[in-house]
């Protein structure tokens, strides 16, 4: 499942998009997010500001697009040999990533996207891949895993004074797996 | 539990804050949120823009403060005579309110607050009030109710293509109550 937002098939357009995404990622390493400007990104990417405005409308949509692309996992979820182990490993990594500073920023940026639903589609695909490894085991639905693991992880990061504790997350994994 | 952010004890300061909050609420009824400006709010509240800048820094913090104040419930959660009934009624109302357009805007605004943790504190106090009605019943913890009911409700609104269905919410209530 690829993120299609803003992507056009073919060479030139995809290369322009990639250079703009790269410019944003590089600038975010050395600049406060709130200080980024479209002309600055355009200069770094070697395009005109109007190229960015034409494609993304404004900066928040571009940042959301970069955030969504970053949410794509680097590879398959860890395979520990058991459903419970795989779900636990996935949930721990998701908690780690989302509660980091870049993770929090991603979560905020993605909400400005025109397609925030991609966020759930991406983690749904990962959880589906885990469930398919254990076809003979009565497993939970993907929606149940999203509601009981991803939702509390993100909600607590965005709206609570303290993120989930790992022990709390493990209890949620047990509840999600009906144990 | 009162929202203290921006509140100063005593008359004048509290009255000024209330007139600014009222101005924001009134303007939001007739104006797009994205078109609101600090000078416009100041004019309506009868204060100078610098009063607003001094107290809130910028518009997003003021909007967050108003959103937090609006999250305060109007009264006690409904009392249906049973723990399950009360939790269900609370969860249904929370889903209704948060998935409305003003609810979504509140959720977005609150994240700009310097104290987004108030959000969880407010709903925690409501859930605690429900649990205290049934002291002889082995009930879940407030955290469990927040993780299993409030979190999926809000996460699905912000990040998924579709909000929770009421049937899904009822299943989550059963899981949260260990049934």
GROMACS .gro file of C-alpha atoms in nm:
model
  358
    1UNK     CA    1   0.000   0.000   0.000
    2UNK     CA    2   0.167   0.316  -0.118
    3UNK     CA    3   0.092   0.669  -0.011
    4UNK     CA    4  -0.044   0.826  -0.323
    5UNK     CA    5  -0.122   1.171  -0.192
    6UNK     CA    6   0.057   1.420  -0.411
    7UNK     CA    7   0.233   1.141  -0.602
    8UNK     CA    8   0.202   1.136  -0.977
    9UNK     CA    9   0.320   0.838  -1.175
   10UNK     CA   10   0.615   0.903  -1.404
   11UNK     CA   11   0.955   1.049  -1.366
   12UNK     CA   12   0.975   1.425  -1.350
   13UNK     CA   13   0.684   1.489  -1.120
   14UNK     CA   14   0.788   1.214  -0.877
   15UNK     CA   15   1.146   1.347  -0.874
   16UNK     CA   16   1.027   1.699  -0.797
   17UNK     CA   17   0.813   1.569  -0.515
   18UNK     CA   18   1.099   1.364  -0.375
   19UNK     CA   19   1.334   1.663  -0.379
   20UNK     CA   20   1.077   1.873  -0.193
   21UNK     CA   21   1.015   1.598   0.063
   22UNK     CA   22   1.392   1.564   0.112
   23UNK     CA   23   1.430   1.938   0.158
   24UNK     CA   24   1.163   1.934   0.431
   25UNK     CA   25   1.324   1.637   0.607
   26UNK     CA   26   1.669   1.797   0.596
   27UNK     CA   27   1.546   2.136   0.715
   28UNK     CA   28   1.356   1.972   1.002
   29UNK     CA   29   1.685   1.832   1.128
   30UNK     CA   30   1.834   2.173   1.185
   31UNK     CA   31   1.536   2.411   1.213
   32UNK     CA   32   1.240   2.456   1.442
   33UNK     CA   33   0.930   2.338   1.264
   34UNK     CA   34   0.749   2.665   1.336
   35UNK     CA   35   1.019   2.863   1.155
   36UNK     CA   36   1.000   2.671   0.824
   37UNK     CA   37   0.875   2.870   0.526
   38UNK     CA   38   0.774   2.772   0.175
   39UNK     CA   39   1.040   2.995   0.008
   40UNK     CA   40   1.308   2.833   0.227
   41UNK     CA   41   1.196   2.481   0.132
   42UNK     CA   42   1.171   2.580  -0.233
   43UNK     CA   43   1.525   2.723  -0.233
   44UNK     CA   44   1.665   2.405  -0.080
   45UNK     CA   45   1.473   2.180  -0.320
   46UNK     CA   46   1.571   2.392  -0.621
   47UNK     CA   47   1.212   2.469  -0.722
   48UNK     CA   48   1.004   2.784  -0.719
   49UNK     CA   49   0.766   2.851  -0.430
   50UNK     CA   50   0.477   2.843  -0.674
   51UNK     CA   51   0.558   2.478  -0.750
   52UNK     CA   52   0.493   2.403  -0.385
   53UNK     CA   53   0.182   2.620  -0.358
   54UNK     CA   54   0.041   2.464  -0.675
   55UNK     CA   55   0.086   2.110  -0.553
   56UNK     CA   56   0.014   2.137  -0.180
   57UNK     CA   57  -0.180   2.459  -0.136
   58UNK     CA   58   0.000   2.556   0.181
   59UNK     CA   59   0.276   2.455   0.417
   60UNK     CA   60   0.059   2.257   0.658
   61UNK     CA   61  -0.056   2.024   0.380
   62UNK     CA   62   0.303   1.971   0.263
   63UNK     CA   63   0.414   1.893   0.620
   64UNK     CA   64   0.123   1.652   0.653
   65UNK     CA   65   0.224   1.478   0.331
   66UNK     CA   66   0.585   1.440   0.450
   67UNK     CA   67   0.459   1.313   0.787
   68UNK     CA   68   0.237   1.051   0.621
   69UNK     CA   69   0.527   0.932   0.405
   70UNK     CA   70   0.740   0.901   0.718
   71UNK     CA   71   0.473   0.692   0.887
   72UNK     CA   72   0.537   0.420   0.633
   73UNK     CA   73   0.728   0.152   0.823
   74UNK     CA   74   1.078   0.057   0.711
   75UNK     CA   75   0.986  -0.308   0.669
   76UNK     CA   76   0.775  -0.598   0.788
   77UNK     CA   77   0.682  -0.605   1.157
   78UNK     CA   78   0.920  -0.814   1.372
   79UNK     CA   79   0.855  -1.188   1.359
   80UNK     CA   80   0.902  -1.338   1.704
   81UNK     CA   81   0.738  -1.673   1.631
   82UNK     CA   82   0.415  -1.611   1.821
   83UNK     CA   83   0.108  -1.393   1.769
   84UNK     CA   84   0.134  -1.247   2.116
   85UNK     CA   85   0.505  -1.176   2.074
   86UNK     CA   86   0.457  -1.011   1.737
   87UNK     CA   87   0.171  -0.791   1.858
   88UNK     CA   88   0.368  -0.694   2.168
   89UNK     CA   89   0.677  -0.608   1.964
   90UNK     CA   90   0.470  -0.403   1.721
   91UNK     CA   91   0.291  -0.217   2.001
   92UNK     CA   92   0.615  -0.141   2.186
   93UNK     CA   93   0.779  -0.005   1.873
   94UNK     CA   94   0.471   0.204   1.790
   95UNK     CA   95   0.468   0.351   2.141
   96UNK     CA   96   0.841   0.427   2.118
   97UNK     CA   97   0.817   0.595   1.780
   98UNK     CA   98   0.502   0.796   1.842
   99UNK     CA   99   0.609   0.926   2.183
  100UNK     CA  100   0.937   1.059   2.045
  101UNK     CA  101   0.953   1.426   1.948
  102UNK     CA  102   0.945   1.350   1.572
  103UNK     CA  103   0.659   1.107   1.635
  104UNK     CA  104   0.450   1.370   1.817
  105UNK     CA  105   0.513   1.617   1.537
  106UNK     CA  106   0.411   1.358   1.280
  107UNK     CA  107   0.086   1.296   1.466
  108UNK     CA  108   0.009   1.668   1.471
  109UNK     CA  109   0.105   1.722   1.106
  110UNK     CA  110  -0.093   1.424   0.980
  111UNK     CA  111  -0.414   1.575   1.117
  112UNK     CA  112  -0.376   1.860   0.867
  113UNK     CA  113  -0.364   1.611   0.584
  114UNK     CA  114  -0.662   1.580   0.353
  115UNK     CA  115  -0.641   1.204   0.408
  116UNK     CA  116  -0.569   1.140   0.778
  117UNK     CA  117  -0.734   0.800   0.725
  118UNK     CA  118  -0.404   0.683   0.568
  119UNK     CA  119  -0.265   0.679   0.916
  120UNK     CA  120  -0.501   0.400   1.021
  121UNK     CA  121  -0.464   0.227   0.683
  122UNK     CA  122  -0.086   0.208   0.730
  123UNK     CA  123  -0.096   0.055   1.078
  124UNK     CA  124  -0.389  -0.165   0.975
  125UNK     CA  125  -0.175  -0.317   0.698
  126UNK     CA  126   0.104  -0.393   0.942
  127UNK     CA  127  -0.131  -0.558   1.191
  128UNK     CA  128  -0.296  -0.755   0.909
  129UNK     CA  129   0.048  -0.885   0.806
  130UNK     CA  130   0.103  -1.010   1.161
  131UNK     CA  131  -0.238  -1.180   1.180
  132UNK     CA  132  -0.179  -1.355   0.845
  133UNK     CA  133   0.127  -1.527   0.986
  134UNK     CA  134  -0.097  -1.726   1.220
  135UNK     CA  135  -0.391  -1.835   1.003
  136UNK     CA  136  -0.474  -2.134   1.226
  137UNK     CA  137  -0.498  -1.927   1.541
  138UNK     CA  138  -0.823  -1.753   1.638
  139UNK     CA  139  -0.695  -1.396   1.639
  140UNK     CA  140  -0.858  -1.060   1.702
  141UNK     CA  141  -0.971  -0.835   1.417
  142UNK     CA  142  -0.744  -0.558   1.293
  143UNK     CA  143  -1.000  -0.303   1.414
  144UNK     CA  144  -0.987  -0.447   1.764
  145UNK     CA  145  -0.607  -0.415   1.769
  146UNK     CA  146  -0.628  -0.057   1.642
  147UNK     CA  147  -0.893   0.041   1.898
  148UNK     CA  148  -0.721  -0.126   2.193
  149UNK     CA  149  -0.352  -0.063   2.114
  150UNK     CA  150  -0.291   0.220   1.866
  151UNK     CA  151  -0.575   0.438   1.999
  152UNK     CA  152  -0.470   0.451   2.367
  153UNK     CA  153  -0.105   0.494   2.266
  154UNK     CA  154  -0.179   0.801   2.055
  155UNK     CA  155  -0.458   0.945   2.273
  156UNK     CA  156  -0.238   0.944   2.581
  157UNK     CA  157   0.048   1.110   2.391
  158UNK     CA  158  -0.172   1.388   2.256
  159UNK     CA  159  -0.412   1.452   2.544
  160UNK     CA  160  -0.270   1.324   2.869
  161UNK     CA  161   0.001   1.449   3.099
  162UNK     CA  162   0.180   1.111   3.071
  163UNK     CA  163   0.226   0.858   2.790
  164UNK     CA  164   0.126   0.493   2.840
  165UNK     CA  165   0.360   0.287   3.057
  166UNK     CA  166   0.496  -0.029   2.894
  167UNK     CA  167   0.324  -0.241   3.162
  168UNK     CA  168  -0.007  -0.074   3.077
  169UNK     CA  169   0.057  -0.147   2.709
  170UNK     CA  170   0.123  -0.514   2.787
  171UNK     CA  171  -0.208  -0.536   2.974
  172UNK     CA  172  -0.380  -0.382   2.672
  173UNK     CA  173  -0.215  -0.644   2.447
  174UNK     CA  174  -0.357  -0.916   2.673
  175UNK     CA  175  -0.703  -0.758   2.660
  176UNK     CA  176  -0.683  -0.721   2.281
  177UNK     CA  177  -0.588  -1.088   2.242
  178UNK     CA  178  -0.865  -1.190   2.483
  179UNK     CA  179  -0.628  -1.332   2.742
  180UNK     CA  180  -1.185   2.065   3.918
  181UNK     CA  181  -1.168   2.403   3.750
  182UNK     CA  182  -0.969   2.501   3.444
  183UNK     CA  183  -0.712   2.737   3.581
  184UNK     CA  184  -0.518   2.808   3.265
  185UNK     CA  185  -0.517   3.181   3.215
  186UNK     CA  186  -0.747   3.236   3.512
  187UNK     CA  187  -0.640   3.476   3.780
  188UNK     CA  188  -0.830   3.497   4.105
  189UNK     CA  189  -1.014   3.821   4.167
  190UNK     CA  190  -1.263   4.026   3.979
  191UNK     CA  191  -1.119   4.240   3.704
  192UNK     CA  192  -0.888   3.989   3.550
  193UNK     CA  193  -1.150   3.713   3.553
  194UNK     CA  194  -1.406   3.948   3.395
  195UNK     CA  195  -1.165   4.044   3.120
  196UNK     CA  196  -1.096   3.679   3.049
  197UNK     CA  197  -1.466   3.596   3.042
  198UNK     CA  198  -1.539   3.878   2.798
  199UNK     CA  199  -1.261   3.753   2.567
  200UNK     CA  200  -1.384   3.393   2.590
  201UNK     CA  201  -1.739   3.511   2.512
  202UNK     CA  202  -1.616   3.711   2.215
  203UNK     CA  203  -1.444   3.401   2.074
  204UNK     CA  204  -1.753   3.183   2.128
  205UNK     CA  205  -1.981   3.439   1.964
  206UNK     CA  206  -1.750   3.495   1.668
  207UNK     CA  207  -1.717   3.120   1.616
  208UNK     CA  208  -2.093   3.101   1.566
  209UNK     CA  209  -2.085   3.327   1.263
  210UNK     CA  210  -1.727   3.309   1.132
  211UNK     CA  211  -1.497   3.042   0.993
  212UNK     CA  212  -1.238   2.954   1.256
  213UNK     CA  213  -0.954   3.011   1.011
  214UNK     CA  214  -1.064   3.371   0.952
  215UNK     CA  215  -1.063   3.480   1.318
  216UNK     CA  216  -0.803   3.739   1.410
  217UNK     CA  217  -0.682   3.877   1.741
  218UNK     CA  218  -0.781   4.239   1.657
  219UNK     CA  219  -1.133   4.120   1.567
  220UNK     CA  220  -1.170   3.933   1.897
  221UNK     CA  221  -1.027   4.227   2.090
  222UNK     CA  222  -1.273   4.469   1.927
  223UNK     CA  223  -1.568   4.248   2.015
  224UNK     CA  224  -1.447   4.198   2.374
  225UNK     CA  225  -1.374   4.567   2.422
  226UNK     CA  226  -1.007   4.517   2.501
  227UNK     CA  227  -0.686   4.601   2.317
  228UNK     CA  228  -0.513   4.332   2.110
  229UNK     CA  229  -0.211   4.363   2.338
  230UNK     CA  230  -0.426   4.242   2.631
  231UNK     CA  231  -0.481   3.920   2.439
  232UNK     CA  232  -0.119   3.885   2.325
  233UNK     CA  233   0.004   3.947   2.679
  234UNK     CA  234  -0.218   3.682   2.831
  235UNK     CA  235  -0.222   3.411   2.565
  236UNK     CA  236   0.080   3.477   2.347
  237UNK     CA  237  -0.103   3.396   2.025
  238UNK     CA  238  -0.440   3.304   1.881
  239UNK     CA  239  -0.387   2.927   1.889
  240UNK     CA  240  -0.332   2.932   2.266
  241UNK     CA  241  -0.643   3.143   2.319
  242UNK     CA  242  -0.850   2.907   2.102
  243UNK     CA  243  -0.707   2.613   2.301
  244UNK     CA  244  -0.805   2.781   2.627
  245UNK     CA  245  -1.161   2.839   2.504
  246UNK     CA  246  -1.177   2.479   2.379
  247UNK     CA  247  -1.065   2.344   2.717
  248UNK     CA  248  -1.327   2.554   2.897
  249UNK     CA  249  -1.592   2.419   2.659
  250UNK     CA  250  -1.486   2.062   2.734
  251UNK     CA  251  -1.611   2.110   3.089
  252UNK     CA  252  -1.936   1.912   3.102
  253UNK     CA  253  -2.262   2.092   3.177
  254UNK     CA  254  -2.339   1.871   3.475
  255UNK     CA  255  -2.307   1.527   3.632
  256UNK     CA  256  -2.300   1.228   3.396
  257UNK     CA  257  -2.644   1.068   3.344
  258UNK     CA  258  -2.753   0.835   3.623
  259UNK     CA  259  -2.929   0.532   3.478
  260UNK     CA  260  -2.920   0.320   3.791
  261UNK     CA  261  -2.649   0.078   3.677
  262UNK     CA  262  -2.275   0.101   3.624
  263UNK     CA  263  -2.302  -0.043   3.275
  264UNK     CA  264  -2.585   0.193   3.185
  265UNK     CA  265  -2.401   0.499   3.315
  266UNK     CA  266  -2.079   0.410   3.134
  267UNK     CA  267  -2.267   0.340   2.813
  268UNK     CA  268  -2.459   0.669   2.837
  269UNK     CA  269  -2.139   0.860   2.906
  270UNK     CA  270  -1.954   0.694   2.616
  271UNK     CA  271  -2.239   0.754   2.372
  272UNK     CA  272  -2.260   1.121   2.465
  273UNK     CA  273  -1.882   1.159   2.439
  274UNK     CA  274  -1.884   1.000   2.092
  275UNK     CA  275  -2.171   1.226   1.984
  276UNK     CA  276  -2.008   1.543   2.110
  277UNK     CA  277  -1.655   1.475   1.988
  278UNK     CA  278  -1.757   1.363   1.640
  279UNK     CA  279  -1.958   1.682   1.582
  280UNK     CA  280  -1.789   1.964   1.393
  281UNK     CA  281  -1.741   2.177   1.712
  282UNK     CA  282  -1.610   1.866   1.889
  283UNK     CA  283  -1.349   1.798   1.622
  284UNK     CA  284  -1.239   2.161   1.635
  285UNK     CA  285  -1.213   2.144   2.014
  286UNK     CA  286  -0.995   1.834   1.988
  287UNK     CA  287  -0.763   2.009   1.743
  288UNK     CA  288  -0.751   2.334   1.941
  289UNK     CA  289  -0.684   2.162   2.274
  290UNK     CA  290  -0.367   2.009   2.134
  291UNK     CA  291  -0.222   2.361   2.104
  292UNK     CA  292  -0.286   2.419   2.472
  293UNK     CA  293   0.006   2.424   2.710
  294UNK     CA  294  -0.190   2.181   2.927
  295UNK     CA  295  -0.358   1.925   2.701
  296UNK     CA  296  -0.354   1.693   3.004
  297UNK     CA  297  -0.659   1.881   3.132
  298UNK     CA  298  -0.856   1.703   2.864
  299UNK     CA  299  -0.794   1.366   3.029
  300UNK     CA  300  -0.836   1.516   3.377
  301UNK     CA  301  -1.182   1.643   3.285
  302UNK     CA  302  -1.311   1.313   3.148
  303UNK     CA  303  -1.134   1.126   3.429
  304UNK     CA  304  -1.334   1.326   3.686
  305UNK     CA  305  -1.660   1.239   3.512
  306UNK     CA  306  -1.577   0.868   3.499
  307UNK     CA  307  -1.466   0.877   3.863
  308UNK     CA  308  -1.804   1.028   3.957
  309UNK     CA  309  -1.978   0.735   3.786
  310UNK     CA  310  -1.760   0.473   3.957
  311UNK     CA  311  -1.824   0.631   4.298
  312UNK     CA  312  -2.197   0.573   4.257
  313UNK     CA  313  -2.135   0.198   4.276
  314UNK     CA  314  -1.886   0.152   4.560
  315UNK     CA  315  -1.990  -0.208   4.627
  316UNK     CA  316  -1.938  -0.318   4.269
  317UNK     CA  317  -1.598  -0.433   4.145
  318UNK     CA  318  -1.548  -0.173   3.874
  319UNK     CA  319  -1.270  -0.095   3.629
  320UNK     CA  320  -1.016   0.178   3.696
  321UNK     CA  321  -1.065   0.524   3.547
  322UNK     CA  322  -0.752   0.471   3.336
  323UNK     CA  323  -0.896   0.153   3.189
  324UNK     CA  324  -1.213   0.338   3.090
  325UNK     CA  325  -1.010   0.620   2.935
  326UNK     CA  326  -0.786   0.381   2.741
  327UNK     CA  327  -1.069   0.160   2.616
  328UNK     CA  328  -1.346   0.416   2.555
  329UNK     CA  329  -1.225   0.775   2.522
  330UNK     CA  330  -0.906   0.681   2.334
  331UNK     CA  331  -1.064   0.482   2.049
  332UNK     CA  332  -1.343   0.739   2.018
  333UNK     CA  333  -1.100   1.026   1.969
  334UNK     CA  334  -0.835   0.834   1.771
  335UNK     CA  335  -1.088   0.719   1.514
  336UNK     CA  336  -1.225   1.073   1.477
  337UNK     CA  337  -0.882   1.226   1.422
  338UNK     CA  338  -0.701   0.958   1.223
  339UNK     CA  339  -0.946   0.723   1.058
  340UNK     CA  340  -1.174   0.757   0.757
  341UNK     CA  341  -1.474   0.663   0.975
  342UNK     CA  342  -1.572   0.734   1.336
  343UNK     CA  343  -1.659   0.446   1.572
  344UNK     CA  344  -1.999   0.285   1.519
  345UNK     CA  345  -2.227   0.278   1.822
  346UNK     CA  346  -2.223  -0.105   1.814
  347UNK     CA  347  -1.842  -0.098   1.825
  348UNK     CA  348  -1.859   0.141   2.118
  349UNK     CA  349  -2.096  -0.091   2.304
  350UNK     CA  350  -1.854  -0.382   2.254
  351UNK     CA  351  -1.575  -0.164   2.392
  352UNK     CA  352  -1.792  -0.084   2.697
  353UNK     CA  353  -1.835  -0.458   2.754
  354UNK     CA  354  -1.460  -0.515   2.722
  355UNK     CA  355  -1.385  -0.223   2.957
  356UNK     CA  356  -1.624  -0.363   3.219
  357UNK     CA  357  -1.477  -0.710   3.176
  358UNK     CA  358  -1.799  -0.864   3.045
   0.00000   0.00000   0.00000
